Short mmCIF file of C-alpha atoms in Angstrom, two decimals:
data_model
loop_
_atom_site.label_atom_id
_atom_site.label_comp_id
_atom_site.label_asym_id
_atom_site.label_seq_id
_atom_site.Cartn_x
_atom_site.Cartn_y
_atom_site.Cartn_z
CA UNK B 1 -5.20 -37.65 -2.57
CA UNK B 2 -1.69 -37.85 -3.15
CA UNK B 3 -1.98 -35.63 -6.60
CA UNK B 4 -3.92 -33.32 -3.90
CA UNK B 5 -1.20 -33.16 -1.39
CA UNK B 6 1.26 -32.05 -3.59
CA UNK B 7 -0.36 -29.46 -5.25
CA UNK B 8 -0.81 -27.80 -2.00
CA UNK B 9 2.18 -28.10 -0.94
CA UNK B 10 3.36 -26.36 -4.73
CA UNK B 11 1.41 -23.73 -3.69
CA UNK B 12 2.31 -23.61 0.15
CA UNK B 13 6.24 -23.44 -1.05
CA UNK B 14 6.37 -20.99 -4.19
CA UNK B 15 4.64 -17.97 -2.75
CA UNK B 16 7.35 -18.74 0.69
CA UNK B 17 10.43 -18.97 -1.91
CA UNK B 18 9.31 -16.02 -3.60
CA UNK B 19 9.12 -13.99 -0.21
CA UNK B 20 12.54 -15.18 0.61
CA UNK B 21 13.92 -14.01 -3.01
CA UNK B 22 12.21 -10.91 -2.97
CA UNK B 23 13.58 -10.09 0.57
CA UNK B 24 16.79 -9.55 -1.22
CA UNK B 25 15.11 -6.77 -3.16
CA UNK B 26 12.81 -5.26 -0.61
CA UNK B 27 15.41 -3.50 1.44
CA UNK B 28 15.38 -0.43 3.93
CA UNK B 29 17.02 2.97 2.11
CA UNK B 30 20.21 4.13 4.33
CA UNK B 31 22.14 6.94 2.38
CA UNK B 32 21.22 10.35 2.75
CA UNK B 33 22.22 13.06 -0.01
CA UNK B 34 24.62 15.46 1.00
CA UNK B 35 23.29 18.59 -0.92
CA UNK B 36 20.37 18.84 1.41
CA UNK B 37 17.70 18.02 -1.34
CA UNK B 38 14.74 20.36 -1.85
CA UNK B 39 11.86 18.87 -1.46
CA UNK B 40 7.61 19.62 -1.28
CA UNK B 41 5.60 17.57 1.01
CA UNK B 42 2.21 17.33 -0.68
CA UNK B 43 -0.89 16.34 1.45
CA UNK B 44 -4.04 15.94 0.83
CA UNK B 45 -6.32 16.22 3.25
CA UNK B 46 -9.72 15.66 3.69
CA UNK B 47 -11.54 15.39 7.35
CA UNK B 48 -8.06 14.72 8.65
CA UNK B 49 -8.04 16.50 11.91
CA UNK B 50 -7.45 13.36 14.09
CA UNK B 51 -4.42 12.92 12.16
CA UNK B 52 -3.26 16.34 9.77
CA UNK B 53 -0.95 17.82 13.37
CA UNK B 54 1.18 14.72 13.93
CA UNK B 55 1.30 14.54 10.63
CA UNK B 56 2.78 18.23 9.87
CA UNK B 57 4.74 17.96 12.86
CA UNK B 58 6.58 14.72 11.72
CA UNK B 59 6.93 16.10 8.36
CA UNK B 60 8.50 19.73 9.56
CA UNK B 61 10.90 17.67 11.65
CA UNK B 62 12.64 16.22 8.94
CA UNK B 63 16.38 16.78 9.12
CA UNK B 64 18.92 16.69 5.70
CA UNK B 65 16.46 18.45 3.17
CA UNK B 66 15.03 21.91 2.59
CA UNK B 67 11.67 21.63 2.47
CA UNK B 68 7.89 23.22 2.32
CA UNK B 69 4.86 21.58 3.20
CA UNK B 70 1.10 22.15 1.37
CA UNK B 71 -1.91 20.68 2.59
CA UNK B 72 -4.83 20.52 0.00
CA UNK B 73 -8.21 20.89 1.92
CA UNK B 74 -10.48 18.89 0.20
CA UNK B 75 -13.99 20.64 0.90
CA UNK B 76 -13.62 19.09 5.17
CA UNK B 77 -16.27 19.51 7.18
CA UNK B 78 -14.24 19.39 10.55
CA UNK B 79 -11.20 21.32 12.09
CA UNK B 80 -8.70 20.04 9.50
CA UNK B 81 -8.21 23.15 7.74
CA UNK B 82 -8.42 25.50 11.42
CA UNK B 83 -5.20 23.13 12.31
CA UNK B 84 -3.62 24.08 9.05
CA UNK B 85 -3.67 27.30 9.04
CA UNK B 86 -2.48 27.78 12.71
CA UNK B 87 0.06 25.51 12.23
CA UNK B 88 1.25 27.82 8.59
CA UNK B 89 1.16 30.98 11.23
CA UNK B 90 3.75 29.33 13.64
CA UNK B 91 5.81 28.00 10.64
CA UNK B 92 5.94 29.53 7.66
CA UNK B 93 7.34 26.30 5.17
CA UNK B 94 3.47 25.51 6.17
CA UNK B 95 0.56 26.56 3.65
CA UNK B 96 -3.01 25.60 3.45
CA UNK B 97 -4.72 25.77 -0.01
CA UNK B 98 -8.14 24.82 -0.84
CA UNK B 99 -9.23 22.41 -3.65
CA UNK B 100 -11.50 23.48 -6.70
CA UNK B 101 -14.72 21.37 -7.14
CA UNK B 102 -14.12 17.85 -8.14
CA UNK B 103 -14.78 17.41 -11.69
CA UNK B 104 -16.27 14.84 -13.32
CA UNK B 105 -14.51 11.49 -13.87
CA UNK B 106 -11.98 12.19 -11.39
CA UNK B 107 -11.44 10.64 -7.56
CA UNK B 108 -11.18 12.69 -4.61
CA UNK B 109 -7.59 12.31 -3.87
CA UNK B 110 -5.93 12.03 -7.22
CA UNK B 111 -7.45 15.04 -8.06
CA UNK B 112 -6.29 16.62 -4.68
CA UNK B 113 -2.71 15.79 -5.59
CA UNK B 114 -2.81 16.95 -8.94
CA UNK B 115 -3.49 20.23 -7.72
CA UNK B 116 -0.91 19.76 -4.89
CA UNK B 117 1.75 19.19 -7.87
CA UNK B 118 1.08 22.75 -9.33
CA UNK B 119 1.14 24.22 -5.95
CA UNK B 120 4.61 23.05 -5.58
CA UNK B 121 8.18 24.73 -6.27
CA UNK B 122 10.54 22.48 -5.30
CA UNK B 123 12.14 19.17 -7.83
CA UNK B 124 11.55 16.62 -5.62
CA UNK B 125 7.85 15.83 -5.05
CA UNK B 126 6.64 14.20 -1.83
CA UNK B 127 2.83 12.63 -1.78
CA UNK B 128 1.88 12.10 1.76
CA UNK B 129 -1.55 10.75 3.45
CA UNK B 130 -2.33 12.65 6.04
CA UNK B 131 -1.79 9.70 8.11
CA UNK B 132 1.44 9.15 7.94
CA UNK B 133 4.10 10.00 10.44
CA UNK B 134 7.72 10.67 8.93
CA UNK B 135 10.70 9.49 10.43
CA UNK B 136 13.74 12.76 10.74
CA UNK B 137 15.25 11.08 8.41
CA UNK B 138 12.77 9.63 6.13
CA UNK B 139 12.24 12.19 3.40
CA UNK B 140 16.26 12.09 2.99
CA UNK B 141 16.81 8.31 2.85
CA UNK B 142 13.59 8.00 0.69
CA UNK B 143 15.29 10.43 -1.76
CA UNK B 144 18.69 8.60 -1.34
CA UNK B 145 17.17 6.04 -2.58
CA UNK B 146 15.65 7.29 -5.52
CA UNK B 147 19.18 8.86 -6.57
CA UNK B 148 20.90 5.21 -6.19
CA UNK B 149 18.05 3.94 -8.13
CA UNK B 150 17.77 6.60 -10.34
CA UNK B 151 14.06 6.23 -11.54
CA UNK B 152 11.60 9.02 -11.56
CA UNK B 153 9.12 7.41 -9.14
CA UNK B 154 9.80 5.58 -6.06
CA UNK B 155 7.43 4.43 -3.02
CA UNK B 156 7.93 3.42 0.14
CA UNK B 157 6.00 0.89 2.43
CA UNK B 158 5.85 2.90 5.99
CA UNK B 159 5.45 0.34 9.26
CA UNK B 160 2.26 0.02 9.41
CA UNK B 161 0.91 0.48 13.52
CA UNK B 162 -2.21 -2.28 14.23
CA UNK B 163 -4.33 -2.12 17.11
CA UNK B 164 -7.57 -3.97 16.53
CA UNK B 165 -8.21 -7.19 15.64
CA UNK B 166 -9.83 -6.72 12.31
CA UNK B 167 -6.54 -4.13 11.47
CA UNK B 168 -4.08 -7.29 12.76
CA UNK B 169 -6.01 -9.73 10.55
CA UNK B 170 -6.07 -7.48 7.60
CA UNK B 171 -3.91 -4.73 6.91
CA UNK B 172 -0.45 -7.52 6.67
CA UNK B 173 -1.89 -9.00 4.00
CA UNK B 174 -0.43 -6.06 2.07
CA UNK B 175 2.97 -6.56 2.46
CA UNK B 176 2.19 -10.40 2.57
CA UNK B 177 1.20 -10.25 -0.69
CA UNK B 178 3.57 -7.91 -2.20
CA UNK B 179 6.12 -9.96 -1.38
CA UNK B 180 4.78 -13.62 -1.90
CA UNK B 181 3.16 -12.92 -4.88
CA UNK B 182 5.12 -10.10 -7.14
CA UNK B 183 8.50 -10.79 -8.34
CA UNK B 184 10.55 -7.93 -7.19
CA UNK B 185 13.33 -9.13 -9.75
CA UNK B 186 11.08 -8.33 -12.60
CA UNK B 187 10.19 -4.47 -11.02
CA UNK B 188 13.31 -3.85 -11.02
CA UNK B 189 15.25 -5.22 -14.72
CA UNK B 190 11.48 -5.22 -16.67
CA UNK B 191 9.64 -2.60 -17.71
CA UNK B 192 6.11 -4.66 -18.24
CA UNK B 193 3.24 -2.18 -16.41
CA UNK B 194 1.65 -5.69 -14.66
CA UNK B 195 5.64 -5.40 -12.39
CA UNK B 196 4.94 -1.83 -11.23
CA UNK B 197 3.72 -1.91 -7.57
CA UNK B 198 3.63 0.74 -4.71
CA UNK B 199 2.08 2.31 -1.27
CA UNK B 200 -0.39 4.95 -2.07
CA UNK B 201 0.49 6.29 1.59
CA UNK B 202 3.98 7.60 0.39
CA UNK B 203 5.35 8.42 -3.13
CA UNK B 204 8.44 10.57 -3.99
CA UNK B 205 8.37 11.63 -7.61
CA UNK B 206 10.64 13.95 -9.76
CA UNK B 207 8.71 16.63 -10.78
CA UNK B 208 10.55 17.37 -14.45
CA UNK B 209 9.01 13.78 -15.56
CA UNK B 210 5.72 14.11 -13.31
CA UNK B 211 4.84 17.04 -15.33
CA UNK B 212 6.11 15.56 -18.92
CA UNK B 213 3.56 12.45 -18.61
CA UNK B 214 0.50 14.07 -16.58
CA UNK B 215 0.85 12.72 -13.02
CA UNK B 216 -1.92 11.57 -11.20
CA UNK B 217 -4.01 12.89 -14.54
CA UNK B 218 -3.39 9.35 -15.75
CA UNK B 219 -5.02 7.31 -12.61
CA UNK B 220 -8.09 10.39 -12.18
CA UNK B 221 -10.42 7.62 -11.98
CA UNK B 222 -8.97 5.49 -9.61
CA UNK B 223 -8.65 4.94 -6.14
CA UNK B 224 -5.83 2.62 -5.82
CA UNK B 225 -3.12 4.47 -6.78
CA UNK B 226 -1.06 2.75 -4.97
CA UNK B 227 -0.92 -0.05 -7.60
CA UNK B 228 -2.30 2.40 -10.78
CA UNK B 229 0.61 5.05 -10.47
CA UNK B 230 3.66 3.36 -11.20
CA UNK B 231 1.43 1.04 -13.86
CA UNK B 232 0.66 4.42 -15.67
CA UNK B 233 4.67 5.48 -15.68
CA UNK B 234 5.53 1.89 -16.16
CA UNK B 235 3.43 2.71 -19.79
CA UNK B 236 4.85 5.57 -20.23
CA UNK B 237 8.47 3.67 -20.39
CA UNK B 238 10.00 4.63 -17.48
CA UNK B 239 10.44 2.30 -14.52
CA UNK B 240 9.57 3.26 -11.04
CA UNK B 241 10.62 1.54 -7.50
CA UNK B 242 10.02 0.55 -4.02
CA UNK B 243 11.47 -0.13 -0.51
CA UNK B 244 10.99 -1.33 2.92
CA UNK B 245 9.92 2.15 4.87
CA UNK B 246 9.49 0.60 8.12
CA UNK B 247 12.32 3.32 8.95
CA UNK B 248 11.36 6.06 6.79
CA UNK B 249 7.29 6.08 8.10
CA UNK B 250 4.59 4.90 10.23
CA UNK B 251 0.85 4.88 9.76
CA UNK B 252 -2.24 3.53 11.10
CA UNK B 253 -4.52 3.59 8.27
CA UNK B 254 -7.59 2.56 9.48
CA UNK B 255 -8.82 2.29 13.49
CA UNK B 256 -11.74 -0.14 13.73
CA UNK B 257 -13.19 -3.01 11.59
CA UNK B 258 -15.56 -1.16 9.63
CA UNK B 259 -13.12 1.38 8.10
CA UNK B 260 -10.45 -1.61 7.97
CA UNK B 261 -13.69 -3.88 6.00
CA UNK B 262 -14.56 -0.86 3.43
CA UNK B 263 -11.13 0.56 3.10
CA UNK B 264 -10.23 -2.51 1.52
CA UNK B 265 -13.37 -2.96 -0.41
CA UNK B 266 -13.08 0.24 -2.37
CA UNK B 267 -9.77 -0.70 -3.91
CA UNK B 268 -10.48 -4.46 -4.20
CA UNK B 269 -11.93 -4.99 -8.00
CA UNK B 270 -7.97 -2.42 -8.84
CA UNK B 271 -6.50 -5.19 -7.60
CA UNK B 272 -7.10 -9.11 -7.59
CA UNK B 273 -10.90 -8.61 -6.91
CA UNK B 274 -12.07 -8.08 -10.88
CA UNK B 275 -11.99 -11.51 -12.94
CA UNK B 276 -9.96 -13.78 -13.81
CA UNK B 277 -7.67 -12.79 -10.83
CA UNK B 278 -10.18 -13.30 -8.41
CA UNK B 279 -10.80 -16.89 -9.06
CA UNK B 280 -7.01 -17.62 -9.74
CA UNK B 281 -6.19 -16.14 -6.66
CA UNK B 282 -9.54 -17.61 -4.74
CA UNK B 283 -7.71 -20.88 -5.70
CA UNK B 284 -4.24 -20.18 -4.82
CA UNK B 285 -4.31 -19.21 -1.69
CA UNK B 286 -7.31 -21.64 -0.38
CA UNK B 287 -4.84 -24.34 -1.33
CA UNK B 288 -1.48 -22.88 -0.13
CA UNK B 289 -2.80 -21.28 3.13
CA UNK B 290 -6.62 -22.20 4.39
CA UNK B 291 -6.50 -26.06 3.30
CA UNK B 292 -3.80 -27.55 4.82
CA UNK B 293 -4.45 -27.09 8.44
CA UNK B 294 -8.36 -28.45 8.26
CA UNK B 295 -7.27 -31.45 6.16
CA UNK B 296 -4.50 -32.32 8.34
CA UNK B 297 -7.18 -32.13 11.74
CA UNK B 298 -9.68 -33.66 9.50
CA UNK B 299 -8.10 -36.73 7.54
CA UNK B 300 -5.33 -37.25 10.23
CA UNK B 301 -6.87 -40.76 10.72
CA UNK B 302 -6.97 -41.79 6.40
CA UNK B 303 -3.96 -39.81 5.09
CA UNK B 304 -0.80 -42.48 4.49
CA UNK B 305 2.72 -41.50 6.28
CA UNK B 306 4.15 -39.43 3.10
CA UNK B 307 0.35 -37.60 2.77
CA UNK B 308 0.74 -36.22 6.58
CA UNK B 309 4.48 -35.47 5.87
CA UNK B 310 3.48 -33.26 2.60
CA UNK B 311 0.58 -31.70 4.03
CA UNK B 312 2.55 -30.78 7.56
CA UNK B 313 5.41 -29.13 5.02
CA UNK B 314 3.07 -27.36 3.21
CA UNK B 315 1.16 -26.57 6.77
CA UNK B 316 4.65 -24.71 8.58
CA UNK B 317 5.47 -22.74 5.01
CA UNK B 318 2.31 -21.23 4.79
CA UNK B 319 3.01 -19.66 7.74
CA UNK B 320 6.45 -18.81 7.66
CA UNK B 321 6.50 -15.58 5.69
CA UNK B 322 3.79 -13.79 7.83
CA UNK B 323 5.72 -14.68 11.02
CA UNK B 324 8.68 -13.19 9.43
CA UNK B 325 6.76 -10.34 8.62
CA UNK B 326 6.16 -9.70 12.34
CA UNK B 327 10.04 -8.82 13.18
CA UNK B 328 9.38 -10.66 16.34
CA UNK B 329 6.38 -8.24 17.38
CA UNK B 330 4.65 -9.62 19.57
CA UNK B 331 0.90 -8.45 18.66
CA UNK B 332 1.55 -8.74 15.25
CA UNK B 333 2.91 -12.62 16.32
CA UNK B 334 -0.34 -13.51 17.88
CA UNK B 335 -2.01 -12.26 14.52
CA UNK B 336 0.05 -14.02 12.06
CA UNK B 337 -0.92 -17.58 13.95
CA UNK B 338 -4.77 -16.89 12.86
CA UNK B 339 -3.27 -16.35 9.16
CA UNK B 340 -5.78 -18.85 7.67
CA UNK B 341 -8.57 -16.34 8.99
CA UNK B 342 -6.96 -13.65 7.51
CA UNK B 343 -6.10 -15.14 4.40
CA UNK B 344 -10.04 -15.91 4.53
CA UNK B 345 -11.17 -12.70 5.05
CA UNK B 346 -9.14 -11.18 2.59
CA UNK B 347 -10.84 -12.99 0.02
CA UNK B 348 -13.94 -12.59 1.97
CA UNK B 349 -13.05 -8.76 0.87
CA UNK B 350 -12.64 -9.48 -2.88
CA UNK B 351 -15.75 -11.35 -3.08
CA UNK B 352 -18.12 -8.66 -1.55
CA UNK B 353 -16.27 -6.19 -3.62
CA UNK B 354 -17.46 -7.71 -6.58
CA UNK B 355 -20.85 -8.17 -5.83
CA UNK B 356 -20.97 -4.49 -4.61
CA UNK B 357 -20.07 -3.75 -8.31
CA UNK B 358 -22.60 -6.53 -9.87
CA UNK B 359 -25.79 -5.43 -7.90
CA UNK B 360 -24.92 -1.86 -8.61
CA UNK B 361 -24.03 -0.84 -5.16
CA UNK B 362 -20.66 1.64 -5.12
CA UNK B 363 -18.80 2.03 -1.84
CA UNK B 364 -19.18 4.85 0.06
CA UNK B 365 -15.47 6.57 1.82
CA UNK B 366 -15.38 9.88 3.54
CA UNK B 367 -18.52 11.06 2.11
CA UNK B 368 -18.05 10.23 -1.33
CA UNK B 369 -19.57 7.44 -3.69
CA UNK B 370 -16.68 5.73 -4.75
CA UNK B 371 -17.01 4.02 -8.50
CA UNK B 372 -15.35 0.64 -9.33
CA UNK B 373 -13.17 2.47 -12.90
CA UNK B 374 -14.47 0.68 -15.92
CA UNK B 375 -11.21 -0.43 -16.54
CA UNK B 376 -10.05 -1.46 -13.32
#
């Protein structure tokens, strides 16, 4: 039991020393260029008119940069496009295209961009869900930061606004696990593909090298480019990068438990879902965060002095990165003390994911039937 206890607790304490090193990393951008940057908001859009106004409005707000903003309609069957174009009669940095039939072999919104990148005419090329609400100063910080970093494709991680329970249980467990479980060091002085990492809600990208390798040509099947973009640069030997956007963005993804639920599930088996990741990770994070609280309740009465001591350590650091994660919030506090369930029903997520694929049964998202890529 004793072999057990520490195990956990190596578990429990890696992923927390990891977050703490890669906090040094994960910063928020501050300069902004002086040359007031040109740059071309690109956003694809499809059934988006809950969100596609704020979103334009945000966007055409945006102070330090010259700018012009394209939405992509991608075949909507609600007001999303009616928005658009009013919007690009008030404003004229505003256009509305429409996209060409989605070939074959290609995803919905990789395609969408692709077309948004030939659309464009400015060097600095913004990729924007329709979803996301920029900050006055976001576009110019994010580009700051690509400058100082001086790579040709940077992401940012907006703040991320939660207002069910299933998005509170959920939707941290990105940024938990970007920073527990990739070493930020290695993005930044490696070039290996398996250290590039990103938000598919917000990319900047130069569009000289964009165009040289194919863009978003080189992750047409997939629908996690979050992860698959700066992979495919990352082959193509250049590095990419990524920040803290909590002051750059906001977005609410996903508002109730069943877009939350299949959101996730489409992208699963392009990230830890497809074996052997799924059972590595299955095991890693049962044993650093579900475990230690049940056998703590549950062998309280046989577990010797230095057993309760390594299991109560292991028990307060596998929460201590999601609290931190919070800023103090308080919503966001109450959800990061049911972490265990989350941490449960993330993997809950990988698991269906995978059968989904092994019964032949492809997710449906905004219409679509969404196919796990064969290499995934």
């Amino acid at each position: 039991m004793t072999d057990l206890c520490w195990l956990i607790l190596v578990c429990a304490s890696t992923p927390a020393l990891l977050f703490f090193w890669n906090c040094v990393y994960f910063r928020r951008p501050h300069r902004i260029p002086s040359d007031s940057p040109r740059v071309s908001v690109l956003i694809p859009a499809r059934n988006e008119e809950g969100s596609i106004g704020g979103c334009l409005e945000a966007a055409l707000a945006s102070e330090h940069v010259t700018l012009e903003v394209i939405v992509l309609d991608d075949h909507s069957t609600d007001r999303t496009a009616g928005i658009v174009r009013e919007m690009a009669q008030s404003d004229a940095r505003v256009r509305l295209a429409n996209s060409s039939e989605l070939p074959e072999g290609w995803c919905g919104k990789q395609f969408a961009c692709f077309q948004l990148s030939k659309l464009a005419s400015y060097e600095y090329l913004a990729f924007l869900d329709a979803d996301v609400r920029l900050s006055k100063e976001g576009l110019a910080k994010l580009i700051g930061f690509q400058q100082d970093r001086n790579v040709p494709l940077v992401s940012a991680f907006p703040r991320q606004i939660m207002v069910s329970w299933m998005e509170l249980m959920i939707i941290p467990m990105i940024n938990f696990m970007l920073l527990c479980y990739l070493p930020m060091w290695g993005m930044r002085h490696l070039p290996m593909p398996g250290f590039g990492a990103g938000c598919g809600q917000l990319f900047l990208a130069t569009r000289r090298i964009y165009e040289l390798i194919g863009g978003h040509s080189l992750v047409k099947e997939s629908m996690h480019d979050g992860l698959k973009l700066p992979r495919a640069y990352r082959k193509a030997s250049y590095f990419t990068d990524l920040c803290d956007g909590s002051e750059i963005a906001c977005c609410r993804m996903y508002r109730n438990a069943s877009q939350v639920w299949n959101g996730f599930v489409k992208n699963a088996r392009e990230g830890i879902a497809k074996p052997p990741l799924i059972f590595v990770f299955s095991i890693l994070l049962s044993l650093a965060f579900i475990l230690p609280g049940p056998l703590l309740l549950i062998l309280q009465d046989r577990l010797t002095a230095d057993q309760t001591n390594i299991l109560a350590l292991a028990f307060c650091l596998s929460f201590l990165p999601r609290i931190l994660l919070t800023g103090g919030k308080a919503r966001e506090l109450l959800g990061a003390l049911f972490h265990p369930v989350s941490v449960f029903l993330f993997l809950s997520i990988q698991w269906y994911a995978n059968y989904r694929y092994w019964i032949g049964q492809p997710v449906g998202w905004k219409g679509r039937i969404v196919e796990s890529p064969e290499k995934a």
